[in-house]
Coordinates of C-alpha atoms and ligand atoms in Angstrom, one line a residue:
M124 CA -138.8 -22.5 -107.5
K125 CA -136.6 -20.2 -104.5
K126 CA -133.4 -21.1 -104.6
E127 CA -131.8 -21.3 -101.0
P128 CA -128.3 -21.8 -100.0
F129 CA -128.0 -25.1 -97.7
V130 CA -125.9 -22.6 -94.8
T131 CA -127.0 -19.8 -93.3
K132 CA -124.8 -16.8 -93.2
A133 CA -123.5 -17.2 -88.5
Q134 CA -123.2 -20.3 -90.1
I135 CA -120.4 -19.8 -91.9
E136 CA -119.4 -16.7 -90.1
E137 CA -118.4 -19.6 -87.9
I138 CA -116.5 -21.4 -89.9
V139 CA -114.9 -18.8 -91.7
K140 CA -112.6 -18.6 -88.2
T141 CA -111.2 -21.8 -89.0
Y142 CA -111.2 -22.0 -92.9
P143 CA -109.8 -19.2 -94.9
T144 CA -113.0 -18.5 -98.0
P145 CA -113.2 -19.8 -100.4
F146 CA -114.5 -23.2 -100.0
H147 CA -116.7 -25.9 -100.8
L148 CA -118.9 -27.0 -98.5
Y149 CA -120.5 -30.3 -98.5
D150 CA -124.6 -30.9 -97.9
E151 CA -124.4 -34.5 -96.0
A152 CA -128.0 -35.1 -95.0
G153 CA -128.7 -33.7 -98.8
I154 CA -126.7 -36.1 -100.6
R155 CA -127.7 -39.1 -98.0
K156 CA -131.8 -37.9 -98.9
N157 CA -131.0 -37.6 -102.0
A158 CA -128.7 -41.3 -101.8
Q159 CA -131.8 -42.7 -100.7
A160 CA -134.2 -41.9 -103.0
V161 CA -132.6 -42.4 -105.7
K162 CA -131.9 -46.0 -104.1
E163 CA -135.8 -46.2 -103.4
A164 CA -136.8 -45.1 -106.6
F165 CA -135.4 -48.1 -108.8
S166 CA -136.0 -50.6 -106.3
W167 CA -138.5 -52.1 -108.1
N168 CA -135.2 -53.8 -110.2
P169 CA -133.8 -56.0 -108.1
G170 CA -130.7 -55.5 -109.7
F171 CA -130.1 -52.1 -109.9
R172 CA -126.9 -50.5 -108.7
E173 CA -126.3 -46.2 -109.0
Y174 CA -122.0 -46.0 -110.0
F175 CA -121.2 -42.7 -108.9
A176 CA -120.0 -40.6 -111.9
V177 CA -116.9 -40.1 -109.6
K178 CA -115.2 -37.4 -112.0
A179 CA -118.3 -35.2 -110.8
T180 CA -116.9 -35.3 -106.9
P181 CA -113.9 -37.6 -106.8
N182 CA -113.3 -37.7 -103.0
P183 CA -113.3 -40.3 -100.3
F184 CA -115.5 -38.6 -98.1
I185 CA -118.0 -38.7 -100.3
L186 CA -117.8 -42.2 -102.0
N187 CA -117.8 -43.5 -98.5
I188 CA -121.0 -41.7 -98.0
L189 CA -122.8 -42.9 -100.9
K190 CA -121.2 -46.4 -100.4
E191 CA -123.7 -46.8 -97.2
Y192 CA -126.5 -47.2 -100.4
D193 CA -124.9 -49.7 -101.7
C194 CA -123.6 -47.5 -104.8
G195 CA -120.6 -48.2 -107.0
C196 CA -118.3 -45.6 -108.2
D197 CA -118.0 -45.6 -112.0
C198 CA -114.4 -44.3 -113.2
A199 CA -113.0 -43.0 -116.4
S200 CA -108.8 -43.2 -115.8
I201 CA -106.3 -44.8 -113.9
T202 CA -106.7 -42.7 -110.9
E203 CA -110.1 -42.5 -110.3
L204 CA -110.1 -46.8 -110.3
M205 CA -107.5 -45.7 -107.7
L206 CA -109.8 -43.8 -105.4
A207 CA -112.3 -46.4 -105.9
D208 CA -110.0 -49.4 -104.8
S209 CA -108.3 -47.8 -101.9
Q210 CA -112.0 -47.3 -100.3
G211 CA -113.0 -50.6 -100.7
F212 CA -115.1 -50.8 -103.5
D213 CA -115.1 -54.4 -105.3
G214 CA -115.2 -55.6 -108.6
S215 CA -118.6 -55.5 -108.7
H216 CA -119.2 -52.0 -107.7
I217 CA -116.6 -50.4 -110.0
M218 CA -117.9 -49.5 -114.0
F219 CA -115.1 -48.6 -115.8
S220 CA -116.7 -46.1 -118.8
S221 CA -113.7 -44.9 -120.7
N222 CA -112.8 -43.7 -123.9
D223 CA -110.1 -43.6 -125.8
T224 CA -108.4 -45.8 -123.6
P225 CA -104.4 -46.5 -122.8
A226 CA -103.7 -49.9 -122.0
N227 CA -102.0 -49.9 -118.1
E228 CA -105.7 -48.2 -117.7
F229 CA -107.2 -51.3 -119.7
K230 CA -104.7 -53.7 -117.3
F231 CA -105.1 -52.2 -114.5
A232 CA -109.3 -52.1 -114.5
D233 CA -108.6 -55.7 -115.1
E234 CA -106.5 -56.9 -112.5
I235 CA -108.9 -55.5 -109.9
G236 CA -111.7 -56.9 -111.7
A237 CA -113.9 -53.4 -112.2
I238 CA -116.7 -54.0 -115.3
I239 CA -115.1 -53.1 -118.1
N240 CA -117.6 -51.1 -120.8
L241 CA -115.8 -50.5 -123.7
D242 CA -116.4 -47.2 -126.5
D243 CA -115.6 -48.5 -129.3
F244 CA -115.2 -52.2 -131.5
T245 CA -111.8 -51.5 -132.4
H246 CA -111.2 -51.6 -128.6
I247 CA -111.9 -55.8 -128.5
D248 CA -109.2 -56.5 -129.8
F249 CA -106.9 -53.8 -128.6
L250 CA -108.5 -55.2 -125.2
E251 CA -107.9 -59.0 -125.9
K252 CA -104.0 -57.9 -126.9
T253 CA -103.7 -56.1 -123.4
I254 CA -105.0 -58.4 -121.1
G255 CA -104.7 -61.6 -123.0
K256 CA -108.6 -62.6 -122.5
I257 CA -111.7 -60.9 -123.3
P258 CA -113.3 -61.1 -119.6
E259 CA -116.4 -62.9 -119.0
T260 CA -118.4 -60.2 -118.1
I261 CA -118.5 -57.7 -120.3
S262 CA -120.2 -53.8 -121.6
C263 CA -121.1 -51.8 -124.9
R264 CA -121.3 -47.8 -125.2
Y265 CA -123.7 -47.5 -127.6
N266 CA -124.5 -44.6 -129.8
P267 CA -127.6 -45.0 -132.1
G268 CA -126.6 -41.2 -133.8
G269 CA -129.4 -38.7 -134.5
V270 CA -130.0 -36.5 -132.7
F271 CA -132.1 -36.9 -129.1
K272 CA -135.1 -35.0 -128.2
M273 CA -137.9 -34.8 -125.5
S274 CA -141.0 -33.4 -125.7
N275 CA -139.9 -30.2 -124.2
G276 CA -138.0 -29.5 -126.6
I277 CA -134.4 -30.3 -125.1
M278 CA -132.3 -32.2 -127.4
D279 CA -128.3 -32.9 -128.0
N280 CA -126.2 -34.2 -130.4
P281 CA -125.0 -38.1 -130.3
G282 CA -124.4 -38.0 -134.0
D283 CA -121.9 -35.2 -132.8
A284 CA -120.1 -36.8 -129.6
K285 CA -116.7 -39.8 -130.3
Y286 CA -118.0 -42.0 -128.0
G287 CA -120.2 -45.3 -128.5
F288 CA -120.3 -47.8 -131.4
T289 CA -123.2 -47.6 -134.0
T290 CA -125.9 -49.8 -133.9
E291 CA -124.3 -52.0 -136.8
Q292 CA -120.9 -52.3 -134.9
L293 CA -122.6 -53.1 -132.2
F294 CA -124.7 -56.7 -133.3
E295 CA -121.1 -57.1 -134.6
G296 CA -118.9 -56.6 -131.5
F297 CA -121.3 -58.3 -129.6
K298 CA -121.2 -61.5 -131.7
V299 CA -117.2 -61.0 -131.7
L300 CA -117.2 -60.9 -127.9
K301 CA -119.6 -63.8 -127.7
E302 CA -116.8 -65.9 -130.0
K303 CA -113.6 -65.0 -127.9
G304 CA -115.7 -65.5 -124.3
A305 CA -117.9 -63.3 -123.2
K306 CA -121.0 -64.5 -121.1
N307 CA -122.5 -61.9 -119.4
F308 CA -123.1 -58.6 -121.1
G309 CA -124.3 -54.9 -120.4
I310 CA -125.2 -52.5 -122.7
H311 CA -124.3 -48.8 -122.0
A312 CA -125.7 -45.3 -123.5
F313 CA -125.2 -41.7 -122.5
L314 CA -127.5 -39.7 -125.4
A315 CA -127.9 -36.0 -123.4
S316 CA -126.8 -33.8 -120.8
N317 CA -128.0 -32.3 -117.7
T318 CA -131.8 -32.5 -118.9
V319 CA -134.0 -31.3 -116.8
T320 CA -137.1 -33.6 -117.6
N321 CA -138.4 -36.9 -116.0
E322 CA -138.4 -38.2 -119.7
Y323 CA -135.5 -38.5 -120.7
Y324 CA -134.1 -41.4 -118.3
P325 CA -137.1 -43.7 -119.9
M326 CA -137.1 -42.6 -123.5
L327 CA -133.6 -43.7 -122.8
A328 CA -134.6 -47.0 -122.2
K329 CA -137.0 -47.8 -124.1
Q330 CA -134.1 -47.7 -127.2
L331 CA -131.6 -49.6 -124.8
F332 CA -134.6 -52.2 -124.3
E333 CA -135.1 -52.7 -127.8
V334 CA -131.9 -52.9 -128.1
A335 CA -131.2 -55.4 -126.3
V336 CA -134.4 -57.9 -126.9
K337 CA -132.7 -58.0 -130.4
L338 CA -128.7 -58.9 -129.2
K339 CA -130.5 -61.6 -127.0
N340 CA -132.4 -62.8 -129.9
E341 CA -130.7 -62.8 -133.1
V342 CA -126.8 -62.8 -131.4
G343 CA -127.8 -64.8 -128.8
C344 CA -126.5 -62.4 -125.9
D345 CA -127.3 -63.2 -122.4
I346 CA -128.0 -59.6 -121.4
K347 CA -127.3 -59.1 -118.1
F348 CA -127.3 -55.3 -116.9
I349 CA -128.5 -51.5 -119.3
N350 CA -126.7 -48.7 -118.0
L351 CA -128.3 -45.5 -118.5
S352 CA -125.8 -43.6 -116.9
G353 CA -125.1 -39.9 -116.5
G354 CA -127.0 -37.1 -118.5
V355 CA -130.2 -36.4 -115.0
G356 CA -129.9 -33.0 -115.0
V357 CA -130.6 -30.4 -112.2
A358 CA -132.1 -27.5 -111.9
Y359 CA -129.6 -24.3 -112.3
T360 CA -132.2 -21.5 -112.6
P361 CA -135.0 -21.1 -110.0
D362 CA -137.1 -20.8 -113.0
Q363 CA -136.3 -24.3 -113.5
T364 CA -138.5 -26.8 -111.9
P365 CA -135.9 -30.3 -110.4
N366 CA -136.4 -34.3 -112.0
D367 CA -138.6 -36.2 -109.7
I368 CA -136.6 -39.5 -109.0
Y369 CA -139.8 -41.4 -108.1
A370 CA -141.2 -40.5 -111.6
I371 CA -138.2 -41.2 -113.2
G372 CA -138.0 -44.7 -111.5
E373 CA -141.6 -45.2 -112.6
G374 CA -141.1 -43.8 -116.0
V375 CA -138.0 -46.3 -116.5
R376 CA -140.8 -49.3 -114.7
K377 CA -143.2 -48.5 -117.2
V378 CA -141.0 -49.3 -120.5
Y379 CA -139.3 -52.5 -119.0
E380 CA -142.4 -54.2 -118.4
E381 CA -143.5 -53.4 -121.7
I382 CA -139.9 -54.8 -123.3
L383 CA -138.1 -56.3 -121.6
V384 CA -140.8 -58.6 -119.2
P385 CA -142.4 -59.9 -122.6
A386 CA -139.2 -60.8 -124.1
G387 CA -138.5 -63.4 -121.2
M388 CA -135.7 -60.5 -119.8
D389 CA -137.6 -59.8 -116.5
D390 CA -133.7 -60.4 -114.7
V391 CA -132.1 -57.8 -116.1
A392 CA -130.5 -54.9 -113.8
I393 CA -131.0 -51.5 -114.6
F394 CA -127.6 -49.5 -113.8
T395 CA -126.8 -45.6 -113.6
E396 CA -123.8 -44.0 -113.4
M397 CA -125.3 -40.4 -112.2
G398 CA -122.8 -37.8 -111.3
R399 CA -124.4 -34.4 -111.7
F400 CA -127.7 -35.6 -110.0
M401 CA -126.2 -37.0 -106.9
L402 CA -124.0 -34.3 -105.7
A403 CA -124.7 -30.8 -107.9
P404 CA -127.3 -29.3 -105.3
Y405 CA -125.9 -30.5 -102.5
G406 CA -122.1 -28.5 -102.9
C407 CA -122.0 -24.9 -102.7
L408 CA -118.7 -22.5 -103.4
V409 CA -118.7 -19.9 -100.6
T410 CA -116.2 -16.6 -101.2
Q411 CA -116.1 -13.6 -99.9
A412 CA -116.4 -10.0 -102.1
I413 CA -112.6 -8.3 -101.8
H414 CA -113.5 -5.2 -104.4
E415 CA -115.9 -3.6 -106.3
K416 CA -115.5 -1.9 -109.3
H417 CA -117.0 0.8 -111.2
T418 CA -115.6 1.1 -114.8
H419 CA -118.1 0.7 -117.9
K420 CA -119.5 -1.6 -116.1
E421 CA -120.4 -2.6 -112.1
Y422 CA -117.8 -5.5 -110.8
I423 CA -117.9 -7.4 -107.8
G424 CA -114.1 -9.0 -107.3
V425 CA -114.8 -12.2 -105.4
D426 CA -111.9 -14.1 -103.9
A427 CA -112.6 -17.5 -106.0
C428 CA -112.0 -17.8 -109.5
A429 CA -112.3 -20.2 -112.1
V430 CA -109.6 -22.4 -110.9
N431 CA -112.2 -23.3 -108.3
L432 CA -115.2 -23.8 -110.6
M433 CA -115.0 -23.8 -114.4
R434 CA -118.5 -24.6 -115.9
P435 CA -119.2 -20.6 -115.8
A436 CA -115.7 -19.8 -117.6
M437 CA -115.7 -23.0 -120.1
Y438 CA -119.9 -23.3 -121.1
G439 CA -121.6 -20.1 -119.6
S440 CA -123.6 -21.8 -117.1
Y441 CA -125.2 -20.1 -114.9
H442 CA -125.3 -20.9 -111.3
H443 CA -127.3 -18.7 -109.1
I444 CA -126.0 -17.1 -106.1
T445 CA -126.7 -16.0 -103.0
V446 CA -125.6 -12.9 -100.4
L447 CA -125.6 -14.4 -97.2
G448 CA -127.8 -12.1 -95.0
K449 CA -129.5 -10.7 -97.6
E450 CA -131.5 -13.5 -98.7
D451 CA -134.5 -11.3 -98.4
A452 CA -133.5 -8.0 -100.6
P453 CA -134.1 -6.3 -103.7
C454 CA -131.9 -7.5 -106.5
D455 CA -131.9 -3.9 -107.9
H456 CA -128.2 -3.9 -108.7
K457 CA -126.6 -4.9 -112.1
Y458 CA -123.2 -6.9 -111.5
D459 CA -120.6 -8.8 -112.8
V460 CA -119.1 -11.0 -109.8
T461 CA -115.3 -11.7 -111.1
G462 CA -112.4 -13.7 -110.4
S463 CA -108.9 -12.7 -110.5
L464 CA -107.8 -14.6 -113.7
C465 CA -106.1 -13.3 -116.0
E466 CA -109.2 -14.0 -118.5
N467 CA -112.0 -12.4 -119.4
N468 CA -114.2 -15.5 -119.0
D469 CA -113.4 -15.4 -116.0
K470 CA -116.8 -14.2 -114.5
F471 CA -119.3 -16.7 -111.9
A472 CA -122.2 -14.3 -113.4
V473 CA -123.3 -11.2 -115.6
D474 CA -125.5 -8.8 -115.7
R475 CA -127.1 -10.3 -112.7
M476 CA -129.4 -8.8 -110.9
L477 CA -128.4 -9.3 -106.9
P478 CA -128.9 -7.6 -103.4
K479 CA -126.1 -5.0 -103.0
I480 CA -122.9 -6.2 -102.4
D481 CA -120.8 -5.0 -100.0
M482 CA -117.0 -5.8 -99.3
G483 CA -116.6 -8.5 -97.0
D484 CA -119.8 -10.0 -98.0
Y485 CA -120.4 -14.2 -98.3
L486 CA -121.3 -15.2 -101.4
V487 CA -123.0 -18.6 -102.1
I488 CA -122.0 -20.1 -105.4
H489 CA -124.9 -22.8 -105.5
D490 CA -124.8 -26.0 -107.4
T491 CA -121.1 -26.9 -107.0
G492 CA -121.4 -30.3 -105.5
A493 CA -120.5 -32.0 -109.5
H494 CA -118.1 -31.0 -112.0
G495 CA -116.8 -28.2 -109.3
Y496 CA -113.5 -28.0 -107.8
S497 CA -113.2 -31.5 -109.9
M498 CA -112.9 -29.4 -113.3
G499 CA -110.7 -26.8 -111.2
Y500 CA -107.0 -26.5 -112.7
N501 CA -104.3 -24.2 -111.4
Y502 CA -103.9 -21.6 -114.1
N503 CA -102.1 -18.0 -113.4
G504 CA -100.6 -20.3 -110.6
K505 CA -104.2 -20.2 -108.5
L506 CA -104.6 -23.0 -105.7
K507 CA -107.1 -24.9 -105.5
S508 CA -109.5 -24.1 -103.0
A509 CA -110.5 -27.1 -99.5
E510 CA -113.5 -28.7 -99.4
L511 CA -115.5 -29.5 -96.1
L512 CA -118.6 -31.1 -95.3
L513 CA -120.7 -29.5 -93.4
K514 CA -122.2 -32.9 -91.3
E515 CA -125.8 -33.7 -90.2
D516 CA -125.1 -32.9 -87.0
G517 CA -123.8 -29.7 -87.9
S518 CA -120.2 -29.6 -87.5
V519 CA -118.1 -29.2 -90.1
Q520 CA -115.1 -31.9 -91.2
M521 CA -112.7 -30.9 -93.4
I522 CA -112.4 -33.6 -96.7
R523 CA -109.5 -31.9 -98.4
R524 CA -107.3 -29.0 -97.8
A525 CA -106.6 -26.2 -99.7
E526 CA -103.3 -26.3 -102.0
T527 CA -100.4 -24.3 -101.0
P528 CA -97.4 -23.4 -103.0
D529 CA -95.5 -26.6 -102.3
D530 CA -98.3 -28.7 -103.8
Y531 CA -97.9 -26.3 -107.1
F532 CA -94.2 -26.2 -107.1
A533 CA -94.0 -30.5 -106.7
T534 CA -94.0 -31.8 -109.6
F535 CA -90.6 -29.7 -110.8
D536 CA -88.6 -32.5 -109.1
C537 CA -84.8 -31.0 -110.0
F538 CA -85.6 -27.0 -108.9
D539 CA -86.1 -27.0 -105.0
I540 CA -88.3 -23.7 -105.8
L541 CA -89.4 -22.8 -102.1
K542 CA -85.6 -23.6 -100.5
N543 CA -84.3 -21.3 -103.6
M544 CA -86.7 -18.4 -102.8
K545 CA -84.7 -15.0 -102.2
H546 CA -87.9 -14.2 -99.1
P547 CA -89.1 -18.1 -98.2
E548 CA -90.1 -16.3 -95.0
K549 CA -92.6 -13.7 -97.1
Q550 CA -94.9 -16.4 -98.6
Ligands
PLP29 C1 -119.7 -37.5 -117.4 C2 -120.3 -39.1 -117.3 C3 -121.3 -39.5 -116.1 C4 -121.8 -38.9 -115.6 O1 -122.3 -37.8 -115.8 P1 -123.8 -36.6 -114.5 O2 -124.6 -35.2 -115.9 O3 -122.4 -35.9 -114.2 O4 -124.7 -37.7 -114.6 C5 -121.5 -40.3 -116.3 N1 -121.0 -41.6 -117.3 C6 -120.2 -41.3 -117.7 C7 -119.7 -42.5 -118.9 C8 -119.4 -40.3 -117.9 O5 -118.6 -39.7 -119.2

């Protein structure tokens, strides 16, 4: 499918008059349309809730848009919990799916009434010692091990993943939790990442539903919800077919009716914790070509770097690039598109066929709305960019300002770097 940016060159030329590149830009209309589709696709399940994986795009403005569609927040750290709490999400709308969890984070999660999803059998004792009880509502993360295979050949490797209880531990864990007073149980699993197939959730659901029936029958637990977690992917490359959330919702409904309904479990709520699917396509990184270099290869240097978007450097991920104003020009030039870090993997694209790029051209790097800004860091003292929201009426709102040197130096409490500069006026 042809990948088209959600902004035009004319719009960007207007935006940069106020906000210099690089920046992440989010598409409010796209976010809303997709959130509505997710809600509709699972509307057959009265208890359904998407707990947006906050780590994907931890921005209060984004969380508040999703909140209008009854989304909750899936948090994995105390700061993510603080963010969710500060935006008025109540405990039932906060899932704490954390691992290797520090005591103070369990404590805070309990204080704000979040649903705690335990990552390990030993965390049962740890949690009880930390907060002095086992909460009435509790969830456990399941990891059946082995490999998870889908019919298109995509697979992932739960047996190699650090997360979750084994099958045996899950049964024992539910038994122990029940003895310690838990009443409402949830099961959670995340077995494959960025799945671009409508089959993943239904396959995962089938496994979890079968386990849920057994847990009910053998341990006598009241299973209230089954959390399919994240892992629903997006089409980063033009040759992929985007997932159809309606087909995914129907697929889950089908196995629900096959397995849970006959077992008398027709009141189990389905939860999801999607991050990527909710946001990735509705964000882009906008950057400007500032250098061209002709050496052993052809390089285009842009004003963004891996600090703004780490996925290509970290995983070799493909992110589609559009040169604004040259959408229909032939892709007859081969470039490496690089950032300025002292790291040779700081490349947004390698050997990519693109239209001829001129200095000053604006490049849109697609699908950065999830795990984009949020994975950023400050290597080389590079500062993180602004985040902007393209609103439905076409106006632009800054939803996070760009970092300044003050932000970067703020943690050196005993050195006032800026005050001690010999040329403070010249930054
Ligand atoms: C990362 C993560 C998610 C979101 O994953 P996506 O691939 O962005 O959908 C959800 N739940 C947990 C526990 C995670 O770690």
